[in-house]
mmCIF file of C-alpha atoms in Angstrom:
data_model
loop_
_atom_site.group_PDB
_atom_site.id
_atom_site.type_symbol
_atom_site.label_atom_id
_atom_site.label_comp_id
_atom_site.label_asym_id
_atom_site.label_seq_id
_atom_site.Cartn_x
_atom_site.Cartn_y
_atom_site.Cartn_z
ATOM 1 C CA MET A 137 0.000 0.000 0.000
ATOM 2 C CA LYS A 138 2.779 2.361 0.943
ATOM 3 C CA LEU A 139 4.571 1.500 -2.282
ATOM 4 C CA LEU A 140 1.517 2.469 -4.301
ATOM 5 C CA LEU A 141 1.280 5.802 -2.479
ATOM 6 C CA VAL A 142 4.942 6.543 -3.161
ATOM 7 C CA VAL A 143 4.559 5.717 -6.860
ATOM 8 C CA ALA A 144 1.441 7.922 -7.138
ATOM 9 C CA LEU A 145 3.235 10.745 -5.316
ATOM 10 C CA LEU A 146 6.241 10.508 -7.619
ATOM 11 C CA ALA A 147 3.961 10.503 -10.674
ATOM 12 C CA LEU A 148 2.162 13.595 -9.369
ATOM 13 C CA ILE A 149 5.441 15.386 -8.738
ATOM 14 C CA LYS A 150 6.715 14.479 -12.199
ATOM 15 C CA ALA A 151 3.544 15.753 -13.838
ATOM 16 C CA SER A 152 3.519 19.041 -11.911
ATOM 17 C CA TYR A 153 7.118 19.839 -12.796
ATOM 18 C CA ALA A 154 6.909 19.113 -16.531
ATOM 19 C CA THR A 155 8.600 21.891 -18.496
ATOM 20 C CA LEU A 156 7.029 23.585 -21.492
ATOM 21 C CA LEU A 157 9.475 23.733 -24.403
ATOM 22 C CA ILE A 158 9.585 25.438 -27.794
ATOM 23 C CA LYS A 159 11.656 24.222 -30.724
ATOM 24 C CA GLY A 160 12.548 26.068 -33.899
ATOM 25 C CA PRO A 161 14.926 26.090 -36.878
ATOM 26 C CA SER A 162 18.543 25.161 -36.223
ATOM 27 C CA GLN A 163 19.838 26.381 -39.624
ATOM 28 C CA PRO A 164 19.946 29.949 -40.985
ATOM 29 C CA VAL A 165 16.550 31.018 -42.320
ATOM 30 C CA LEU A 166 16.419 32.805 -45.665
ATOM 31 C CA GLU A 167 13.617 35.102 -46.741
ATOM 32 C CA GLY A 168 10.923 32.965 -48.378
ATOM 33 C CA ASP A 169 11.907 29.726 -46.597
ATOM 34 C CA SER A 170 9.398 27.587 -44.732
ATOM 35 C CA VAL A 171 9.723 27.695 -40.918
ATOM 36 C CA THR A 172 8.234 25.294 -38.370
ATOM 37 C CA LEU A 173 7.935 25.916 -34.616
ATOM 38 C CA GLU A 174 6.845 23.276 -32.118
ATOM 39 C CA CYS A 175 5.479 23.429 -28.575
ATOM 40 C CA LEU A 176 5.812 20.345 -26.363
ATOM 41 C CA TYR A 177 6.316 19.273 -22.764
ATOM 42 C CA SER A 178 9.467 17.669 -21.445
ATOM 43 C CA ASP A 179 7.157 14.914 -20.244
ATOM 44 C CA SER A 180 5.402 13.495 -23.292
ATOM 45 C CA GLU A 181 2.440 12.359 -21.160
ATOM 46 C CA GLN A 182 1.347 15.951 -20.480
ATOM 47 C CA ASN A 183 -1.764 17.277 -22.213
ATOM 48 C CA ILE A 184 -0.972 19.840 -24.907
ATOM 49 C CA SER A 185 -4.595 20.839 -25.565
ATOM 50 C CA GLN A 186 -4.380 24.015 -23.417
ATOM 51 C CA VAL A 187 -1.201 25.380 -25.014
ATOM 52 C CA HIS A 188 -0.986 28.115 -27.647
ATOM 53 C CA PHE A 189 1.653 30.235 -29.382
ATOM 54 C CA GLU A 190 2.374 33.881 -28.641
ATOM 55 C CA VAL A 191 4.547 36.363 -30.527
ATOM 56 C CA PHE A 192 6.073 39.540 -29.141
ATOM 57 C CA SER A 193 4.813 42.623 -30.955
ATOM 58 C CA ARG A 194 7.542 45.242 -31.146
ATOM 59 C CA TYR A 195 4.955 47.821 -32.163
ATOM 60 C CA MET A 196 2.641 47.090 -29.209
ATOM 61 C CA GLN A 197 5.547 46.090 -26.922
ATOM 62 C CA SER A 198 3.513 43.164 -25.612
ATOM 63 C CA TRP A 199 2.891 39.467 -26.227
ATOM 64 C CA ARG A 200 0.066 38.673 -28.647
ATOM 65 C CA THR A 201 -1.650 35.355 -29.322
ATOM 66 C CA VAL A 202 -0.796 33.831 -32.709
ATOM 67 C CA TYR A 203 -3.963 33.141 -34.674
ATOM 68 C CA GLU A 204 -4.084 30.951 -37.739
ATOM 69 C CA ARG A 205 -4.364 32.979 -40.949
ATOM 70 C CA SER A 206 -3.845 32.355 -44.630
ATOM 71 C CA TRP A 207 -3.568 35.384 -46.898
ATOM 72 C CA CYS A 208 -1.054 35.513 -49.753
ATOM 73 C CA PHE A 209 2.408 35.489 -48.141
ATOM 74 C CA PHE A 210 1.073 36.321 -44.653
ATOM 75 C CA SER A 211 0.219 32.741 -43.740
ATOM 76 C CA MET A 212 0.494 31.083 -40.334
ATOM 77 C CA LEU A 213 -0.930 27.597 -39.879
ATOM 78 C CA THR A 214 -1.263 25.723 -36.584
ATOM 79 C CA GLU A 215 -1.699 21.981 -36.174
ATOM 80 C CA ARG A 216 -2.355 20.185 -32.909
ATOM 81 C CA LYS A 217 -0.806 16.723 -32.737
ATOM 82 C CA ASP A 218 -0.844 14.083 -30.005
ATOM 83 C CA ASN A 219 1.987 15.489 -27.923
ATOM 84 C CA SER A 220 2.825 18.818 -29.564
ATOM 85 C CA LEU A 221 1.487 21.979 -31.155
ATOM 86 C CA VAL A 222 3.044 22.958 -34.502
ATOM 87 C CA LEU A 223 3.144 26.418 -36.062
ATOM 88 C CA SER A 224 4.026 26.564 -39.774
ATOM 89 C CA ILE A 225 5.134 29.724 -41.581
ATOM 90 C CA PRO A 226 5.229 28.857 -45.325
ATOM 91 C CA HIS A 227 7.055 32.050 -46.370
ATOM 92 C CA ALA A 228 9.333 33.562 -43.762
ATOM 93 C CA ALA A 229 9.678 37.342 -44.030
ATOM 94 C CA ARG A 230 11.503 40.073 -42.147
ATOM 95 C CA TYR A 231 8.528 40.561 -39.814
ATOM 96 C CA SER A 232 8.421 36.821 -38.967
ATOM 97 C CA GLU A 233 11.476 36.800 -36.691
ATOM 98 C CA GLY A 234 9.552 36.841 -33.436
ATOM 99 C CA PRO A 235 10.375 36.153 -30.629
ATOM 100 C CA TYR A 236 7.822 33.397 -30.031
ATOM 101 C CA ARG A 237 6.866 31.429 -26.937
ATOM 102 C CA CYS A 238 4.501 28.660 -25.868
ATOM 103 C CA VAL A 239 1.906 29.502 -23.216
ATOM 104 C CA SER A 240 -0.244 27.104 -21.188
ATOM 105 C CA THR A 241 -3.623 28.080 -19.727
ATOM 106 C CA ALA A 242 -3.900 24.946 -17.560
ATOM 107 C CA GLU A 243 -4.649 25.681 -13.903
ATOM 108 C CA ASN A 244 -2.169 23.151 -12.485
ATOM 109 C CA ALA A 245 0.761 24.232 -14.688
ATOM 110 C CA THR A 246 3.767 25.304 -12.620
ATOM 111 C CA GLU A 247 5.328 27.091 -15.597
ATOM 112 C CA ASP A 248 2.762 28.813 -17.799
ATOM 113 C CA SER A 249 5.180 29.719 -20.619
ATOM 114 C CA SER A 250 8.347 28.488 -22.288
ATOM 115 C CA GLU A 251 11.536 30.391 -22.886
ATOM 116 C CA PRO A 252 11.255 32.863 -25.818
ATOM 117 C CA LEU A 253 12.609 31.739 -29.180
ATOM 118 C CA ALA A 254 13.652 34.094 -31.970
ATOM 119 C CA PHE A 255 15.207 33.311 -35.333
ATOM 120 C CA LYS A 256 16.963 35.571 -37.803
ATOM 121 C CA VAL A 257 15.570 35.901 -41.326
ATOM 122 C CA HIS A 258 18.465 36.650 -43.660
ATOM 123 C CA TYR A 259 17.933 38.591 -46.871
ATOM 124 C CA MET A 260 19.710 40.853 -49.352
ATOM 125 C CA GLY A 261 18.022 43.032 -51.959
ATOM 126 C CA GLU A 262 19.267 43.835 -55.442
ATOM 127 C CA LEU A 263 22.331 46.052 -55.758
ATOM 128 C CA SER A 264 21.692 49.643 -56.785
ATOM 129 C CA LEU A 265 24.281 52.022 -58.257
ATOM 130 C CA SER A 266 24.243 55.776 -57.847
ATOM 131 C CA ARG A 267 26.547 58.550 -59.014
ATOM 132 C CA GLU A 268 27.788 61.295 -56.742
ATOM 133 C CA GLY A 269 25.979 64.557 -57.387
ATOM 134 C CA TYR A 270 22.884 62.867 -58.808
ATOM 135 C CA SER A 271 19.735 61.509 -57.225
ATOM 136 C CA LYS A 272 19.951 57.816 -56.415
ATOM 137 C CA TYR A 273 16.514 57.360 -58.012
ATOM 138 C CA LEU A 274 18.017 58.117 -61.446
ATOM 139 C CA GLY A 275 20.358 55.150 -61.180
ATOM 140 C CA VAL A 276 23.351 54.511 -63.422
ATOM 141 C CA PRO A 277 23.089 53.210 -67.026
ATOM 142 C CA GLN A 278 24.827 49.990 -68.050
ATOM 143 C CA GLU A 279 27.276 52.111 -70.057
ATOM 144 C CA LEU A 280 28.417 55.343 -68.468
ATOM 145 C CA LYS A 281 29.900 57.774 -71.001
ATOM 146 C CA VAL A 282 32.047 60.609 -69.642
ATOM 147 C CA HIS A 283 34.294 63.316 -71.087
ATOM 148 C CA PRO A 284 38.057 63.239 -70.491
ATOM 149 C CA GLY A 285 38.938 64.910 -67.217
ATOM 150 C CA ASP A 286 35.536 64.257 -65.592
ATOM 151 C CA ASP A 287 35.392 62.900 -62.042
ATOM 152 C CA VAL A 288 33.472 59.641 -61.694
ATOM 153 C CA VAL A 289 32.287 58.594 -58.230
ATOM 154 C CA LEU A 290 30.021 55.531 -58.088
ATOM 155 C CA LYS A 291 28.472 54.027 -54.979
ATOM 156 C CA CYS A 292 26.707 50.677 -54.688
ATOM 157 C CA SER A 293 24.280 49.756 -51.920
ATOM 158 C CA ALA A 294 21.775 47.052 -51.011
ATOM 159 C CA SER A 295 19.238 46.441 -48.262
ATOM 160 C CA SER A 296 20.350 43.500 -46.142
ATOM 161 C CA SER A 297 19.621 41.749 -42.857
ATOM 162 C CA GLU A 298 23.249 42.384 -41.897
ATOM 163 C CA LYS A 299 25.677 45.014 -43.129
ATOM 164 C CA PRO A 300 27.307 43.545 -46.254
ATOM 165 C CA SER A 301 30.934 43.860 -47.356
ATOM 166 C CA TYR A 302 31.439 45.695 -50.654
ATOM 167 C CA PHE A 303 34.220 45.236 -53.225
ATOM 168 C CA TRP A 304 34.972 46.878 -56.572
ATOM 169 C CA HIS A 305 36.884 45.095 -59.320
ATOM 170 C CA GLN A 306 37.895 46.076 -62.854
ATOM 171 C CA GLU A 307 37.714 43.386 -65.514
ATOM 172 C CA GLY A 308 41.156 42.398 -66.722
ATOM 173 C CA SER A 309 42.992 43.797 -63.714
ATOM 174 C CA ASP A 310 44.199 42.151 -60.514
ATOM 175 C CA TRP A 311 43.190 44.846 -58.021
ATOM 176 C CA ILE A 312 40.205 44.689 -55.646
ATOM 177 C CA LEU A 313 38.935 47.785 -53.848
ATOM 178 C CA PRO A 314 37.315 46.882 -50.467
ATOM 179 C CA SER A 315 34.814 49.745 -50.463
ATOM 180 C CA SER A 316 31.296 50.552 -51.592
ATOM 181 C CA THR A 317 32.542 53.666 -53.427
ATOM 182 C CA LEU A 318 34.549 53.719 -56.657
ATOM 183 C CA THR A 319 36.362 57.005 -57.357
ATOM 184 C CA LEU A 320 38.043 57.923 -60.650
ATOM 185 C CA ARG A 321 39.600 61.401 -60.620
ATOM 186 C CA LYS A 322 40.106 63.083 -64.007
ATOM 187 C CA ALA A 323 39.017 60.064 -66.035
ATOM 188 C CA SER A 324 41.175 59.147 -69.023
ATOM 189 C CA VAL A 325 41.208 56.454 -71.694
ATOM 190 C CA ALA A 326 43.229 54.246 -69.320
ATOM 191 C CA ASP A 327 40.238 54.150 -66.956
ATOM 192 C CA GLU A 328 37.884 52.646 -69.524
ATOM 193 C CA GLY A 329 36.547 49.186 -68.852
ATOM 194 C CA GLN A 330 34.006 47.007 -67.095
ATOM 195 C CA TYR A 331 33.692 47.621 -63.357
ATOM 196 C CA THR A 332 31.842 45.242 -61.045
ATOM 197 C CA CYS A 333 30.558 45.900 -57.541
ATOM 198 C CA MET A 334 30.194 42.833 -55.313
ATOM 199 C CA ALA A 335 28.256 42.684 -52.052
ATOM 200 C CA GLU A 336 28.847 39.746 -49.716
ATOM 201 C CA HIS A 337 26.533 38.812 -46.873
ATOM 202 C CA PRO A 338 28.550 38.224 -43.674
ATOM 203 C CA SER A 339 26.524 35.163 -42.591
ATOM 204 C CA VAL A 340 25.069 33.600 -45.737
ATOM 205 C CA GLU A 341 27.407 33.363 -48.707
ATOM 206 C CA SER A 342 24.644 32.427 -51.135
ATOM 207 C CA LEU A 343 23.026 35.849 -50.698
ATOM 208 C CA SER A 344 25.962 37.649 -52.329
ATOM 209 C CA LYS A 345 25.060 39.961 -55.228
ATOM 210 C CA LYS A 346 26.983 41.808 -57.928
ATOM 211 C CA ARG A 347 26.361 44.439 -60.584
ATOM 212 C CA SER A 348 28.521 45.710 -63.449
ATOM 213 C CA VAL A 349 28.825 49.008 -65.299
ATOM 214 C CA ARG A 350 30.962 49.894 -68.325
ATOM 215 C CA ILE A 351 32.745 53.256 -68.244
ATOM 216 C CA THR A 352 33.569 54.787 -71.643
ATOM 217 C CA VAL A 353 35.704 57.905 -72.022
ATOM 218 C CA LEU A 354 34.642 59.934 -75.088
ATOM 219 C CA PRO A 355 37.093 61.614 -77.486
ATOM 220 C CA GLU A 356 38.203 65.160 -76.793
ATOM 221 C CA ASP A 357 36.086 66.630 -79.611
ATOM 222 C CA ALA A 358 32.909 64.712 -78.736
ATOM 223 C CA PRO A 359 29.756 66.899 -78.409
ATOM 224 C CA TRP A 360 28.563 67.564 -74.877
ATOM 225 C CA PHE A 361 25.261 65.744 -75.435
ATOM 226 C CA GLU A 362 26.957 62.396 -76.202
ATOM 227 C CA SER A 363 27.915 61.877 -72.576
ATOM 228 C CA SER A 364 25.533 60.256 -70.121
ATOM 229 C CA ASN A 365 25.308 63.550 -68.258
ATOM 230 C CA GLY A 366 24.449 65.416 -71.488
ATOM 231 C CA ARG A 367 21.742 62.907 -72.381
ATOM 232 C CA LEU A 368 20.265 63.244 -68.920
ATOM 233 C CA ILE A 369 20.133 67.035 -69.342
ATOM 234 C CA LEU A 370 18.461 66.632 -72.745
ATOM 235 C CA MET A 371 15.834 64.224 -71.414
ATOM 236 C CA THR A 372 15.114 66.435 -68.412
ATOM 237 C CA SER A 373 14.816 69.521 -70.638
ATOM 238 C CA ALA A 374 12.557 67.703 -73.087
ATOM 239 C CA ALA A 375 10.301 66.571 -70.250
ATOM 240 C CA GLY A 376 10.160 70.146 -68.903
ATOM 241 C CA VAL A 377 9.296 71.583 -72.342
ATOM 242 C CA ALA A 378 6.601 68.938 -72.884
ATOM 243 C CA LEU A 379 5.065 69.747 -69.506
ATOM 244 C CA LEU A 380 5.122 73.485 -70.273
ATOM 245 C CA VAL A 381 3.461 72.953 -73.677
ATOM 246 C CA PHE A 382 0.791 70.808 -72.062
ATOM 247 C CA ILE A 383 0.041 73.459 -69.420
ATOM 248 C CA LEU A 384 -0.155 76.238 -72.039
ATOM 249 C CA SER A 385 -2.396 74.126 -74.299
ATOM 250 C CA MET A 386 -4.788 73.347 -71.448
ATOM 251 C CA SER A 387 -4.864 77.020 -70.440
ATOM 252 C CA VAL A 388 -5.739 78.159 -74.003
ATOM 253 C CA PHE A 389 -8.380 75.422 -74.313
ATOM 254 C CA LEU A 390 -10.054 76.350 -71.027
ATOM 255 C CA CYS A 391 -9.996 80.076 -71.826
ATOM 256 C CA ARG A 392 -11.608 79.539 -75.251
ATOM 257 C CA ARG A 393 -14.227 77.269 -73.788
ATOM 258 C CA ALA A 394 -15.110 79.808 -71.101
ATOM 259 C CA LYS A 395 -15.360 82.572 -73.770
ATOM 260 C CA GLN A 396 -17.668 80.479 -75.976
ATOM 261 C CA THR A 397 -19.907 79.759 -73.006
ATOM 262 C CA ASN A 398 -20.264 83.475 -72.216
ATOM 263 C CA THR A 399 -20.989 84.552 -75.822
ATOM 264 C CA SER A 400 -23.623 81.847 -76.374
ATOM 265 C CA LYS A 401 -25.867 83.394 -73.708
ATOM 266 C CA GLY A 402 -28.154 86.122 -75.258
ATOM 267 C CA PRO A 403 -30.819 88.432 -73.685
ATOM 268 C CA ILE A 404 -33.860 86.793 -72.132
ATOM 269 C CA ASP A 405 -36.616 86.503 -74.715
ATOM 270 C CA ASP A 406 -39.826 87.292 -72.803
ATOM 271 C CA HIS A 407 -42.697 86.991 -75.323
ATOM 272 C CA SER A 408 -45.193 88.171 -72.714
ATOM 273 C CA GLN A 409 -43.816 91.738 -72.945
ATOM 274 C CA LYS A 410 -44.226 92.183 -76.745
ATOM 275 C CA LYS A 411 -47.855 93.412 -76.618
ATOM 276 C CA PRO A 412 -49.900 95.311 -74.030
ATOM 277 C CA ILE A 413 -52.344 93.469 -71.829
ATOM 278 C CA TYR A 414 -55.770 95.031 -71.206
ATOM 279 C CA LYS A 415 -57.931 94.265 -68.263
ATOM 280 C CA GLY A 416 -60.813 93.431 -70.594
ATOM 281 C CA SER A 417 -58.842 91.108 -72.810
ATOM 282 C CA SER A 418 -58.987 87.331 -72.727
ATOM 283 C CA GLU A 419 -55.394 87.176 -71.527
ATOM 284 C CA SER A 420 -56.030 89.319 -68.474
ATOM 285 C CA LEU A 421 -57.359 88.284 -65.131
ATOM 286 C CA PRO A 422 -61.060 88.816 -64.390
ATOM 287 C CA SER A 423 -61.779 92.356 -63.152
ATOM 288 C CA ALA A 424 -64.849 94.335 -62.174
ATOM 289 C CA CYS A 425 -63.598 97.500 -63.890
ATOM 290 C CA GLY A 426 -63.895 98.230 -67.625
ATOM 291 C CA ASP A 427 -60.615 100.079 -67.978
ATOM 292 C CA LYS A 428 -59.361 99.976 -71.575
ATOM 293 C CA GLN A 429 -55.889 101.371 -70.840
ATOM 294 C CA PRO A 430 -52.977 99.005 -71.139
ATOM 295 C CA LEU A 431 -51.220 97.938 -67.957
ATOM 296 C CA VAL A 432 -47.869 98.053 -69.667
#
């Protein structure tokens, strides 16, 4: 009898001190990968039916319950198995990093939540090139034409989960510039060639990106508009002239339309005032007087 009591007591102690655990990815997670999280007890005999996932909202600065949703790339699917609760994220994104935790609502649970778990979603966007002195939204053409003696300063950049390392390299040469900025002072024919910017992710090598640009130095007697800068000025001027012509055309059109509207309105034609009305006529109102004088 005493042995049975001891066994029951040990079983009760074991059940009350079961630890709630959360498991997640052990390998680096790339943007777009599928991620699976799992809630389970250290004692597999514990009931998982009163456990749910929570995620920490950095915007609200509080823990929020994870609800199952499926909408385009914002999908989160939960599945309750015999001894665990599984959360599936089909397309991991930058906002999917968490942290997450498992929470139990059971009354007899000694620990109502697990340790938080966060994972890093690694990503790197496409490389963009910009030229010093110009808006980065204009970009850099595949072939950059400059006049002899011009300064060329190019900078490459990319959005990334971690700060990438940048390198510049000229095709056919053995030098590598460990910088995001390429500077050519007083460009000459010797500086012509294909230049490539490389961006390497510090944690995930497969995320590395590169982009090339060809620099061409024009002859001394080349017209100013043959350079990339000259073409940009021409296109900007043409766009400005087209906009000005459009504004003037609309102004003339609206003015003419307003003038035609005003001239089409003539004097009010009131036919009732063309002949006098007598009190005794059929057009007048009944009256007790026999006045034959016109009212108008």
